[in-house]
C-alpha cells in the first residue's frame, strides 16, 4: 500500500478499519480538555469501559453474600480463575490446561524457576539477553545465588554486535551451542522491552532443548501484542503480566504457561499451596498434596478475584476480536506510524532526526532514537496530549495498539511532533 501523510488518507484507513469501533470500549485520560493520543499501552494499557462492571460484580457479591460468595456468587470465587484459562490460551497459543492466572510476573518466574532451574555442578548456566529487564536480571542472579552458584559464571548474556541495535538469532544459537552441556536454562524476554525486537522463539526453544536445557520466556511485552504459539513451539514454560497490552490494570495478576508434558509429573518439583491441590478434595484439608492435573498445580494461594475481574473483562474483548485480526491492524498501524516519522523527518530536512532502532521483527512498538533532540521534546509531546515513554539516553517508545489507536492519531501525532521539533 502506498501511504500518504495526509489527514484524509489517515481517515480513509480508519474508515476501512473494522476494529475502529473498539476505541470507544476504552477510557482515555484527558489533557487540556482533549483525549490524549496514548502510545504507552506497552507499559500500562488503557482501562476498558466494561471492566467497572466486572469489578462491581465482585464488590456486590462480597457485600451481599460475604463468605457465601466463594460458592454462591454467580461467578463463584473458588474457581473464578478457571474462566480465564480458555480465552487466555487462545491469546498465547496454548491448550487451556497449560495456562493459569496467579500472583504477579516476577513472582511467577521465580516459581517457575523452582521447577525448571535445577542446576548441577556440570549443568548450571543460564542464557539471557544482555540488558534484560532489570527485574529479570535480579531474579536470575538471586536464583543462581540461592542455588550456591556465582552469577558471574552462571549467567551468560547474549550481546548485540558493536554498532547494532538488535540481537542476531545466529548469535543466540551460537551461544547456546557453545555453552552446550553446561546449559541449564534459556530465559529471554520474547519481545524486548527497550527496542521492541521479537525473538525467534521457535528456533531458540529448539536449540536450547537440543542441548538438554529448559527454555522459558518472559512474555511481558509479547502477550496480547504478537502471535504466540507456545504449545506448537514446544516452549517449556512462560509467564507474562496482564497490565501492558492486556489492559487489566496496574500491577495486576500474571498468566503462566507450563507445557503439557510437565503436567502430572512427580519428578518436576514445585513450591506448593492449597490452590494447587485437586479441587475435588481441596476442602477435605487432607495432609497429602494431590496436584491439579493442569497448570493450576503451580497455584499456591486462593485466587485474588478482585484482580482477576479486570483480566476477565479484558479477555472478553480479546475473545471477541481474535489475535489474528488485532495483529493485522497492528502491522498496518505500525507501518503507517513508521512512514509518518520518515515523512516528518524529510519535511524538516537537515540531517536525520528519527532513527528507528526496532528491527523488522517487531510487534507494535517502535523505539525511536532522537538525534539532536532531548527530553524537552518528550515533555512538549506530553503537554500537547501525546503520551509516550522516555528511556535514557535519548529514546522514545511508541506503541500504537490496534485496540484503541487510530490512523488519524498517527497523522496528528506527526504534526504535533513536527511543531515540537521546529520550536526546540
Ligand atoms: C513489565 C515487565 C516486568 C514487570 O514485572 P512485575 O513482576 O509485573 O513487576 C518484568 N519483566 C519484563 C520483561 C517486563 O517488561
Tab-separated table of C-alpha atoms and ligand atoms in Angstrom:
chain	number	residue	atom	x	y	z
A	1	UNK	CA	0.000	0.000	0.000
A	2	UNK	CA	1.239	3.481	-0.923
A	3	UNK	CA	0.850	5.580	2.250
A	4	UNK	CA	0.290	9.341	2.328
A	5	UNK	CA	0.960	11.657	5.216
A	6	UNK	CA	-2.378	13.478	4.998
A	7	UNK	CA	-5.397	13.702	7.234
A	8	UNK	CA	-7.736	12.454	4.540
A	9	UNK	CA	-5.590	9.394	3.826
A	10	UNK	CA	-5.420	8.540	7.530
A	11	UNK	CA	-9.181	8.955	7.796
A	12	UNK	CA	-9.681	6.620	4.842
A	13	UNK	CA	-7.672	3.946	6.644
A	14	UNK	CA	-9.835	4.453	9.742
A	15	UNK	CA	-12.995	4.163	7.655
A	16	UNK	CA	-11.822	0.739	6.436
A	17	UNK	CA	-10.725	-0.414	9.895
A	18	UNK	CA	-13.170	-2.967	11.297
A	19	UNK	CA	-11.635	-2.512	14.767
A	20	UNK	CA	-12.223	1.264	14.817
A	21	UNK	CA	-15.373	0.947	16.989
A	22	UNK	CA	-13.283	-0.652	19.764
A	23	UNK	CA	-11.679	2.706	20.559
A	24	UNK	CA	-14.944	3.539	22.238
A	25	UNK	CA	-14.573	0.500	24.511
A	26	UNK	CA	-11.732	2.264	26.367
A	27	UNK	CA	-11.414	5.267	28.664
A	28	UNK	CA	-8.764	7.858	27.769
A	29	UNK	CA	-7.046	10.364	30.042
A	30	UNK	CA	-7.848	13.960	29.133
A	31	UNK	CA	-5.235	16.740	28.813
A	32	UNK	CA	-6.303	20.322	28.028
A	33	UNK	CA	-9.875	19.155	27.553
A	34	UNK	CA	-8.919	16.598	24.882
A	35	UNK	CA	-8.482	12.848	24.969
A	36	UNK	CA	-4.794	12.023	24.720
A	37	UNK	CA	-3.070	10.109	21.943
A	38	UNK	CA	-1.949	7.165	24.018
A	39	UNK	CA	1.274	5.446	22.945
A	40	UNK	CA	2.085	3.646	26.196
A	41	UNK	CA	-0.107	0.565	26.004
A	42	UNK	CA	3.208	-1.330	26.189
A	43	UNK	CA	3.589	-0.049	29.747
A	44	UNK	CA	0.047	0.249	31.091
A	45	UNK	CA	-2.903	-0.497	28.827
A	46	UNK	CA	-5.974	1.724	28.985
A	47	UNK	CA	-8.998	0.785	31.058
A	48	UNK	CA	-11.761	-0.980	29.139
A	49	UNK	CA	-15.126	0.562	29.970
A	50	UNK	CA	-16.600	-2.857	30.677
A	51	UNK	CA	-14.064	-3.516	33.459
A	52	UNK	CA	-16.014	-1.498	36.018
A	53	UNK	CA	-18.982	-3.876	35.813
A	54	UNK	CA	-16.758	-6.933	36.361
A	55	UNK	CA	-15.188	-5.340	39.453
A	56	UNK	CA	-18.560	-4.138	40.738
A	57	UNK	CA	-19.879	-7.661	40.439
A	58	UNK	CA	-17.264	-8.882	42.915
A	59	UNK	CA	-17.845	-5.897	45.211
A	60	UNK	CA	-21.586	-6.576	45.211
A	61	UNK	CA	-21.165	-10.304	45.770
A	62	UNK	CA	-18.830	-9.597	48.651
A	63	UNK	CA	-21.251	-7.079	50.162
A	64	UNK	CA	-24.340	-9.222	49.681
A	65	UNK	CA	-23.036	-12.749	50.125
A	66	UNK	CA	-19.843	-12.343	52.166
A	67	UNK	CA	-18.274	-15.777	52.715
A	68	UNK	CA	-21.044	-17.435	50.727
A	69	UNK	CA	-19.653	-15.709	47.644
A	70	UNK	CA	-17.000	-18.429	47.404
A	71	UNK	CA	-19.642	-20.885	46.211
A	72	UNK	CA	-22.885	-18.972	45.674
A	73	UNK	CA	-21.837	-15.950	43.645
A	74	UNK	CA	-22.917	-16.091	40.018
A	75	UNK	CA	-19.227	-16.429	39.209
A	76	UNK	CA	-18.146	-18.285	42.360
A	77	UNK	CA	-14.782	-17.129	43.682
A	78	UNK	CA	-13.345	-20.539	44.453
A	79	UNK	CA	-12.968	-21.376	40.781
A	80	UNK	CA	-13.123	-17.848	39.324
A	81	UNK	CA	-9.658	-18.240	37.773
A	82	UNK	CA	-10.845	-21.154	35.629
A	83	UNK	CA	-12.802	-18.714	33.488
A	84	UNK	CA	-9.608	-17.064	32.298
A	85	UNK	CA	-7.775	-20.129	31.031
A	86	UNK	CA	-9.630	-20.805	27.777
A	87	UNK	CA	-9.626	-17.246	26.360
A	88	UNK	CA	-6.067	-16.679	27.568
A	89	UNK	CA	-4.866	-19.919	25.985
A	90	UNK	CA	-6.048	-18.578	22.628
A	91	UNK	CA	-4.063	-15.360	23.102
A	92	UNK	CA	-0.800	-17.221	23.774
A	93	UNK	CA	-1.313	-20.264	21.546
A	94	UNK	CA	-1.646	-22.872	24.281
A	95	UNK	CA	-4.024	-25.571	25.419
A	96	UNK	CA	-6.326	-24.349	28.203
A	97	UNK	CA	-4.840	-26.867	30.639
A	98	UNK	CA	-1.365	-25.370	30.062
A	99	UNK	CA	-2.414	-21.912	31.267
A	100	UNK	CA	-3.473	-20.340	34.521
A	101	UNK	CA	-3.509	-16.927	36.212
A	102	UNK	CA	-1.895	-16.310	39.606
A	103	UNK	CA	0.354	-13.899	41.522
A	104	UNK	CA	2.394	-11.360	39.557
A	105	UNK	CA	5.001	-11.724	36.853
A	106	UNK	CA	8.376	-11.746	38.605
A	107	UNK	CA	6.929	-13.900	41.385
A	108	UNK	CA	5.710	-16.390	38.801
A	109	UNK	CA	9.046	-16.501	37.020
A	110	UNK	CA	10.666	-17.319	40.357
A	111	UNK	CA	8.125	-20.076	40.968
A	112	UNK	CA	8.651	-21.494	37.501
A	113	UNK	CA	12.407	-21.445	38.030
A	114	UNK	CA	11.853	-23.615	41.081
A	115	UNK	CA	10.611	-26.223	38.620
A	116	UNK	CA	12.829	-25.510	35.644
A	117	UNK	CA	16.145	-24.255	37.012
A	118	UNK	CA	17.689	-27.103	38.973
A	119	UNK	CA	21.406	-26.614	38.448
A	120	UNK	CA	24.080	-29.231	38.977
A	121	UNK	CA	27.862	-28.833	39.166
A	122	UNK	CA	28.060	-29.724	35.481
A	123	UNK	CA	24.917	-28.015	34.172
A	124	UNK	CA	24.251	-24.701	35.879
A	125	UNK	CA	24.372	-21.943	33.266
A	126	UNK	CA	21.577	-19.630	32.167
A	127	UNK	CA	21.469	-17.777	28.864
A	128	UNK	CA	19.619	-14.467	28.686
A	129	UNK	CA	19.817	-11.313	26.595
A	130	UNK	CA	22.184	-8.521	27.677
A	131	UNK	CA	20.433	-5.655	29.464
A	132	UNK	CA	17.359	-7.771	30.164
A	133	UNK	CA	14.541	-6.012	32.007
A	134	UNK	CA	16.062	-5.243	35.433
A	135	UNK	CA	13.563	-7.339	37.385
A	136	UNK	CA	14.572	-10.347	35.287
A	137	UNK	CA	18.260	-9.668	35.917
A	138	UNK	CA	17.681	-9.519	39.688
A	139	UNK	CA	15.562	-12.641	39.536
A	140	UNK	CA	18.135	-14.670	37.592
A	141	UNK	CA	21.053	-13.565	39.755
A	142	UNK	CA	19.204	-14.259	43.005
A	143	UNK	CA	18.142	-17.716	41.803
A	144	UNK	CA	21.717	-18.547	40.868
A	145	UNK	CA	22.999	-17.392	44.285
A	146	UNK	CA	20.184	-19.267	46.031
A	147	UNK	CA	21.494	-22.480	44.483
A	148	UNK	CA	25.033	-21.656	45.617
A	149	UNK	CA	26.496	-20.621	42.273
A	150	UNK	CA	28.147	-17.418	41.148
A	151	UNK	CA	26.076	-15.238	38.778
A	152	UNK	CA	29.253	-14.026	37.036
A	153	UNK	CA	29.968	-17.606	35.987
A	154	UNK	CA	26.452	-18.914	35.617
A	155	UNK	CA	24.734	-16.131	33.661
A	156	UNK	CA	25.726	-15.854	30.026
A	157	UNK	CA	24.389	-12.738	28.324
A	158	UNK	CA	23.985	-12.655	24.557
A	159	UNK	CA	25.270	-9.310	23.348
A	160	UNK	CA	24.297	-7.176	20.409
A	161	UNK	CA	27.080	-6.647	17.899
A	162	UNK	CA	29.117	-3.480	18.028
A	163	UNK	CA	27.159	-0.673	16.347
A	164	UNK	CA	23.938	-2.728	16.070
A	165	UNK	CA	20.700	-2.129	17.941
A	166	UNK	CA	19.288	-5.651	17.870
A	167	UNK	CA	20.239	-9.223	18.712
A	168	UNK	CA	21.022	-11.622	15.893
A	169	UNK	CA	19.337	-15.007	16.133
A	170	UNK	CA	22.516	-16.648	14.837
A	171	UNK	CA	24.459	-15.165	17.800
A	172	UNK	CA	21.929	-16.562	20.263
A	173	UNK	CA	22.005	-20.001	18.631
A	174	UNK	CA	25.797	-19.879	18.574
A	175	UNK	CA	25.923	-19.027	22.300
A	176	UNK	CA	23.550	-21.881	23.100
A	177	UNK	CA	25.747	-24.279	21.185
A	178	UNK	CA	28.949	-23.084	22.816
A	179	UNK	CA	27.569	-23.315	26.358
A	180	UNK	CA	26.423	-26.809	25.339
A	181	UNK	CA	26.026	-29.339	28.136
A	182	UNK	CA	26.647	-26.700	30.820
A	183	UNK	CA	23.393	-25.044	29.820
A	184	UNK	CA	20.560	-25.468	32.338
A	185	UNK	CA	18.136	-22.801	31.182
A	186	UNK	CA	17.452	-20.244	28.472
A	187	UNK	CA	15.212	-17.424	29.710
A	188	UNK	CA	14.737	-14.383	27.497
A	189	UNK	CA	12.106	-11.671	27.090
A	190	UNK	CA	10.133	-12.783	23.994
A	191	UNK	CA	9.745	-9.146	22.922
A	192	UNK	CA	12.479	-6.880	24.215
A	193	UNK	CA	11.097	-4.030	26.280
A	194	UNK	CA	13.663	-1.499	25.069
A	195	UNK	CA	13.975	-1.952	21.307
A	196	UNK	CA	10.725	-3.850	20.680
A	197	UNK	CA	12.512	-6.769	18.996
A	198	UNK	CA	10.617	-10.046	18.664
A	199	UNK	CA	12.917	-13.022	19.209
A	200	UNK	CA	12.693	-16.194	17.143
A	201	UNK	CA	11.142	-18.150	19.974
A	202	UNK	CA	10.671	-21.339	17.974
A	203	UNK	CA	14.285	-21.613	16.824
A	204	UNK	CA	15.741	-20.611	20.192
A	205	UNK	CA	13.484	-23.029	22.059
A	206	UNK	CA	14.536	-25.894	19.816
A	207	UNK	CA	18.210	-25.029	20.089
A	208	UNK	CA	18.144	-24.796	23.896
A	209	UNK	CA	16.302	-28.067	24.252
A	210	UNK	CA	18.731	-29.764	21.865
A	211	UNK	CA	21.454	-29.046	24.434
A	212	UNK	CA	19.307	-30.617	27.146
A	213	UNK	CA	18.253	-27.316	28.732
A	214	UNK	CA	14.831	-25.954	29.613
A	215	UNK	CA	13.652	-22.919	27.683
A	216	UNK	CA	11.276	-20.348	29.166
A	217	UNK	CA	10.060	-16.939	28.035
A	218	UNK	CA	9.135	-13.724	29.791
A	219	UNK	CA	6.239	-12.554	27.635
A	220	UNK	CA	5.503	-9.224	29.347
A	221	UNK	CA	5.752	-7.337	26.042
A	222	UNK	CA	4.521	-10.197	23.885
A	223	UNK	CA	1.182	-11.305	25.353
A	224	UNK	CA	-1.626	-9.551	23.504
A	225	UNK	CA	0.879	-7.946	21.107
A	226	UNK	CA	2.225	-10.625	18.771
A	227	UNK	CA	1.240	-14.069	17.556
A	228	UNK	CA	2.366	-16.685	20.051
A	229	UNK	CA	2.252	-20.443	19.554
A	230	UNK	CA	3.703	-21.600	22.837
A	231	UNK	CA	2.390	-25.129	22.566
A	232	UNK	CA	3.406	-25.722	18.956
A	233	UNK	CA	6.836	-24.198	19.529
A	234	UNK	CA	7.350	-26.691	22.347
A	235	UNK	CA	8.160	-23.956	24.866
A	236	UNK	CA	8.761	-25.406	28.339
A	237	UNK	CA	7.288	-22.553	30.362
A	238	UNK	CA	6.401	-18.872	30.147
A	239	UNK	CA	4.867	-16.065	32.173
A	240	UNK	CA	3.526	-12.607	31.389
A	241	UNK	CA	1.829	-9.701	33.088
A	242	UNK	CA	-1.689	-8.560	32.312
A	243	UNK	CA	-1.338	-4.803	32.590
A	244	UNK	CA	0.607	-3.980	29.401
A	245	UNK	CA	-1.050	-4.982	26.118
A	246	UNK	CA	-3.643	-6.956	28.035
A	247	UNK	CA	-5.259	-3.895	29.625
A	248	UNK	CA	-6.004	-5.386	33.034
A	249	UNK	CA	-4.887	-2.629	35.374
A	250	UNK	CA	-1.760	-1.619	37.308
A	251	UNK	CA	0.309	-4.407	38.835
A	252	UNK	CA	-2.373	-6.913	38.051
A	253	UNK	CA	-2.331	-10.717	38.001
A	254	UNK	CA	0.039	-12.670	35.787
A	255	UNK	CA	-0.501	-15.582	33.436
A	256	UNK	CA	1.663	-18.673	33.259
A	257	UNK	CA	2.173	-21.410	30.693
A	258	UNK	CA	3.517	-24.850	31.552
A	259	UNK	CA	3.921	-27.255	28.658
A	260	UNK	CA	1.563	-30.207	28.979
A	261	UNK	CA	4.497	-32.594	29.061
A	262	UNK	CA	5.255	-31.384	32.608
A	263	UNK	CA	1.724	-31.728	33.932
A	264	UNK	CA	1.158	-34.632	36.316
A	265	UNK	CA	4.842	-35.346	36.716
A	266	UNK	CA	6.245	-36.342	40.074
A	267	UNK	CA	9.820	-35.543	39.035
A	268	UNK	CA	9.112	-31.834	38.481
A	269	UNK	CA	9.358	-30.025	41.823
A	270	UNK	CA	7.193	-27.046	42.730
A	271	UNK	CA	6.527	-24.782	45.650
A	272	UNK	CA	3.032	-25.830	46.624
A	273	UNK	CA	-0.062	-24.480	48.365
A	274	UNK	CA	-3.692	-25.430	48.779
A	275	UNK	CA	-4.902	-23.882	45.500
A	276	UNK	CA	-2.693	-26.310	43.578
A	277	UNK	CA	-4.210	-29.407	45.108
A	278	UNK	CA	-7.149	-31.220	43.486
A	279	UNK	CA	-10.275	-29.103	43.708
A	280	UNK	CA	-12.481	-32.122	44.422
A	281	UNK	CA	-10.667	-32.854	47.667
A	282	UNK	CA	-9.233	-29.404	48.478
A	283	UNK	CA	-11.644	-28.680	51.276
A	284	UNK	CA	-11.186	-32.040	52.946
A	285	UNK	CA	-7.974	-30.431	54.232
A	286	UNK	CA	-6.040	-33.653	53.927
A	287	UNK	CA	-2.325	-33.689	54.720
A	288	UNK	CA	-1.220	-35.050	51.357
A	289	UNK	CA	-0.926	-32.798	48.296
A	290	UNK	CA	-2.611	-34.175	45.196
A	291	UNK	CA	-1.682	-31.869	42.320
A	292	UNK	CA	-4.231	-30.485	39.902
A	293	UNK	CA	-3.744	-32.141	36.531
A	294	UNK	CA	-3.258	-28.825	34.754
A	295	UNK	CA	-1.116	-25.714	35.184
A	296	UNK	CA	-3.162	-24.895	38.283
A	297	UNK	CA	-0.881	-27.272	40.185
A	298	UNK	CA	1.510	-24.281	40.315
A	299	UNK	CA	-1.065	-22.123	42.086
A	300	UNK	CA	-0.354	-21.551	45.740
A	301	UNK	CA	-2.881	-19.209	47.325
A	302	UNK	CA	-6.596	-18.829	46.805
A	303	UNK	CA	-7.356	-16.704	43.775
A	304	UNK	CA	-7.218	-12.888	44.157
A	305	UNK	CA	-10.581	-12.486	42.433
A	306	UNK	CA	-10.586	-8.700	42.728
A	307	UNK	CA	-7.530	-8.704	40.461
A	308	UNK	CA	-8.916	-11.334	38.142
A	309	UNK	CA	-12.111	-9.450	37.357
A	310	UNK	CA	-10.365	-6.822	35.170
A	311	UNK	CA	-8.402	-9.577	33.436
A	312	UNK	CA	-11.621	-11.441	32.670
A	313	UNK	CA	-13.172	-8.224	31.325
A	314	UNK	CA	-10.164	-7.641	29.088
A	315	UNK	CA	-10.129	-11.229	27.861
A	316	UNK	CA	-13.748	-10.883	26.783
A	317	UNK	CA	-12.516	-8.170	24.391
A	318	UNK	CA	-9.678	-10.352	23.081
A	319	UNK	CA	-12.117	-13.201	22.622
A	320	UNK	CA	-14.451	-11.029	20.563
A	321	UNK	CA	-11.743	-9.678	18.307
A	322	UNK	CA	-9.200	-12.545	17.988
A	323	UNK	CA	-5.430	-12.124	17.886
A	324	UNK	CA	-5.071	-12.562	14.117
A	325	UNK	CA	-7.354	-9.610	13.428
A	326	UNK	CA	-5.598	-7.469	16.038
A	327	UNK	CA	-2.204	-8.323	14.575
A	328	UNK	CA	-3.313	-7.496	11.059
A	329	UNK	CA	-4.279	-3.983	12.148
A	330	UNK	CA	-1.233	-3.695	14.388
A	331	UNK	CA	1.093	-4.272	11.423
A	332	UNK	CA	-0.625	-1.693	9.238
A	333	UNK	CA	-0.853	0.896	12.021
A	334	UNK	CA	2.797	0.468	12.996
A	335	UNK	CA	3.913	0.651	9.380
A	336	UNK	CA	1.898	3.849	8.985
A	337	UNK	CA	3.478	5.378	12.073
A	338	UNK	CA	6.912	4.482	10.710
A	339	UNK	CA	6.010	6.146	7.421
A	340	UNK	CA	4.763	9.300	9.174
A	341	UNK	CA	8.022	9.549	11.133
A	342	UNK	CA	10.044	9.228	7.927
A	343	UNK	CA	7.938	11.859	6.185
A	344	UNK	CA	8.259	14.349	9.041
A	345	UNK	CA	11.989	13.772	9.055
A	346	UNK	CA	12.142	14.611	5.315
A	347	UNK	CA	9.931	17.665	5.719
A	348	UNK	CA	12.156	19.086	8.433
A	349	UNK	CA	15.179	18.498	6.243
A	350	UNK	CA	18.678	18.915	7.682
A	351	UNK	CA	20.005	15.605	8.999
A	352	UNK	CA	18.159	12.515	10.213
A	353	UNK	CA	16.329	13.057	13.483
A	354	UNK	CA	14.438	9.822	13.977
A	355	UNK	CA	16.395	6.603	13.977
A	356	UNK	CA	14.066	3.664	14.490
A	357	UNK	CA	16.083	1.133	16.478
A	358	UNK	CA	13.353	-1.509	16.377
A	359	UNK	CA	14.225	-4.252	13.873
A	360	UNK	CA	11.730	-5.560	11.329
A	361	UNK	CA	10.923	-8.469	13.650
A	362	UNK	CA	8.540	-6.411	15.754
A	363	UNK	CA	5.123	-6.106	17.309
A	364	UNK	CA	3.507	-2.702	17.549
A	365	UNK	CA	6.286	-0.902	19.431
A	366	UNK	CA	8.671	1.447	17.666
A	367	UNK	CA	11.637	2.640	19.699
A	368	UNK	CA	12.971	5.841	18.211
A	369	UNK	CA	16.377	7.316	18.899
A	370	UNK	CA	16.143	11.105	18.713
A	371	UNK	CA	19.235	12.706	17.198
A	372	UNK	CA	19.792	16.283	18.301
A	373	UNK	CA	16.607	16.251	20.406
A	374	UNK	CA	16.294	15.896	24.130
A	375	UNK	CA	13.811	15.315	26.873
A	376	UNK	CA	12.285	18.742	26.127
A	377	UNK	CA	10.624	17.199	23.069
A	378	UNK	CA	9.148	14.400	25.144
A	379	UNK	CA	7.804	16.998	27.605
A	380	UNK	CA	6.373	19.022	24.718
A	381	UNK	CA	4.539	15.945	23.438
A	382	UNK	CA	3.047	15.306	26.865
A	383	UNK	CA	1.908	18.920	27.241
A	384	UNK	CA	0.238	18.585	23.865
A	385	UNK	CA	-1.666	15.461	24.738
A	386	UNK	CA	0.657	12.773	23.379
A	387	UNK	CA	1.629	10.183	25.967
A	388	UNK	CA	4.907	8.475	25.069
A	389	UNK	CA	7.630	6.922	27.136
A	390	UNK	CA	11.153	8.216	27.604
A	391	UNK	CA	14.150	5.967	28.111
A	392	UNK	CA	17.700	7.111	28.659
A	393	UNK	CA	19.763	8.130	26.840
A	394	UNK	CA	17.528	9.510	24.083
A	395	UNK	CA	14.837	7.040	23.146
A	396	UNK	CA	11.084	7.428	22.987
A	397	UNK	CA	8.997	4.319	22.761
A	398	UNK	CA	5.764	4.487	20.777
A	399	UNK	CA	3.295	1.629	20.900
A	400	UNK	CA	0.248	2.175	18.692
A	401	UNK	CA	-2.112	-0.535	19.864
A	402	UNK	CA	-4.688	-1.948	17.489
A	403	UNK	CA	-7.465	-1.912	20.096
A	404	UNK	CA	-7.592	1.821	20.720
A	405	UNK	CA	-5.239	3.770	18.435
A	406	UNK	CA	-6.387	5.156	15.092
A	407	UNK	CA	-4.627	6.028	11.858
A	408	UNK	CA	-5.751	9.631	12.253
A	409	UNK	CA	-3.855	9.745	15.557
A	410	UNK	CA	-0.661	8.727	13.759
A	411	UNK	CA	-1.133	11.635	11.363
A	412	UNK	CA	-1.954	14.095	14.168
A	413	UNK	CA	0.994	12.878	16.192
A	414	UNK	CA	3.272	13.591	13.212
A	415	UNK	CA	2.031	17.160	13.041
A	416	UNK	CA	2.493	17.756	16.774
A	417	UNK	CA	5.944	16.225	16.597
A	418	UNK	CA	6.936	18.489	13.726
A	419	UNK	CA	5.812	21.612	15.597
A	420	UNK	CA	7.684	20.427	18.675
A	421	UNK	CA	10.921	19.958	16.764
A	422	UNK	CA	10.657	23.288	14.941
A	423	UNK	CA	10.147	25.007	18.321
A	424	UNK	CA	13.162	23.442	20.052
B	1	LIG	C1	6.994	-5.175	32.729
B	1	LIG	C2	7.998	-6.259	32.868
B	1	LIG	C3	8.174	-6.934	34.092
B	1	LIG	C4	7.399	-6.490	35.314
B	1	LIG	O1	7.402	-7.433	36.311
B	1	LIG	P1	6.348	-7.358	37.514
B	1	LIG	O2	6.714	-8.509	38.328
B	1	LIG	O3	4.975	-7.392	36.919
B	1	LIG	O4	6.553	-6.048	38.225
B	1	LIG	C5	9.074	-7.981	34.141
B	1	LIG	N1	9.794	-8.345	33.049
B	1	LIG	C6	9.663	-7.706	31.860
B	1	LIG	C7	10.455	-8.136	30.684
B	1	LIG	C8	8.779	-6.631	31.750
B	1	LIG	O5	8.662	-5.981	30.589
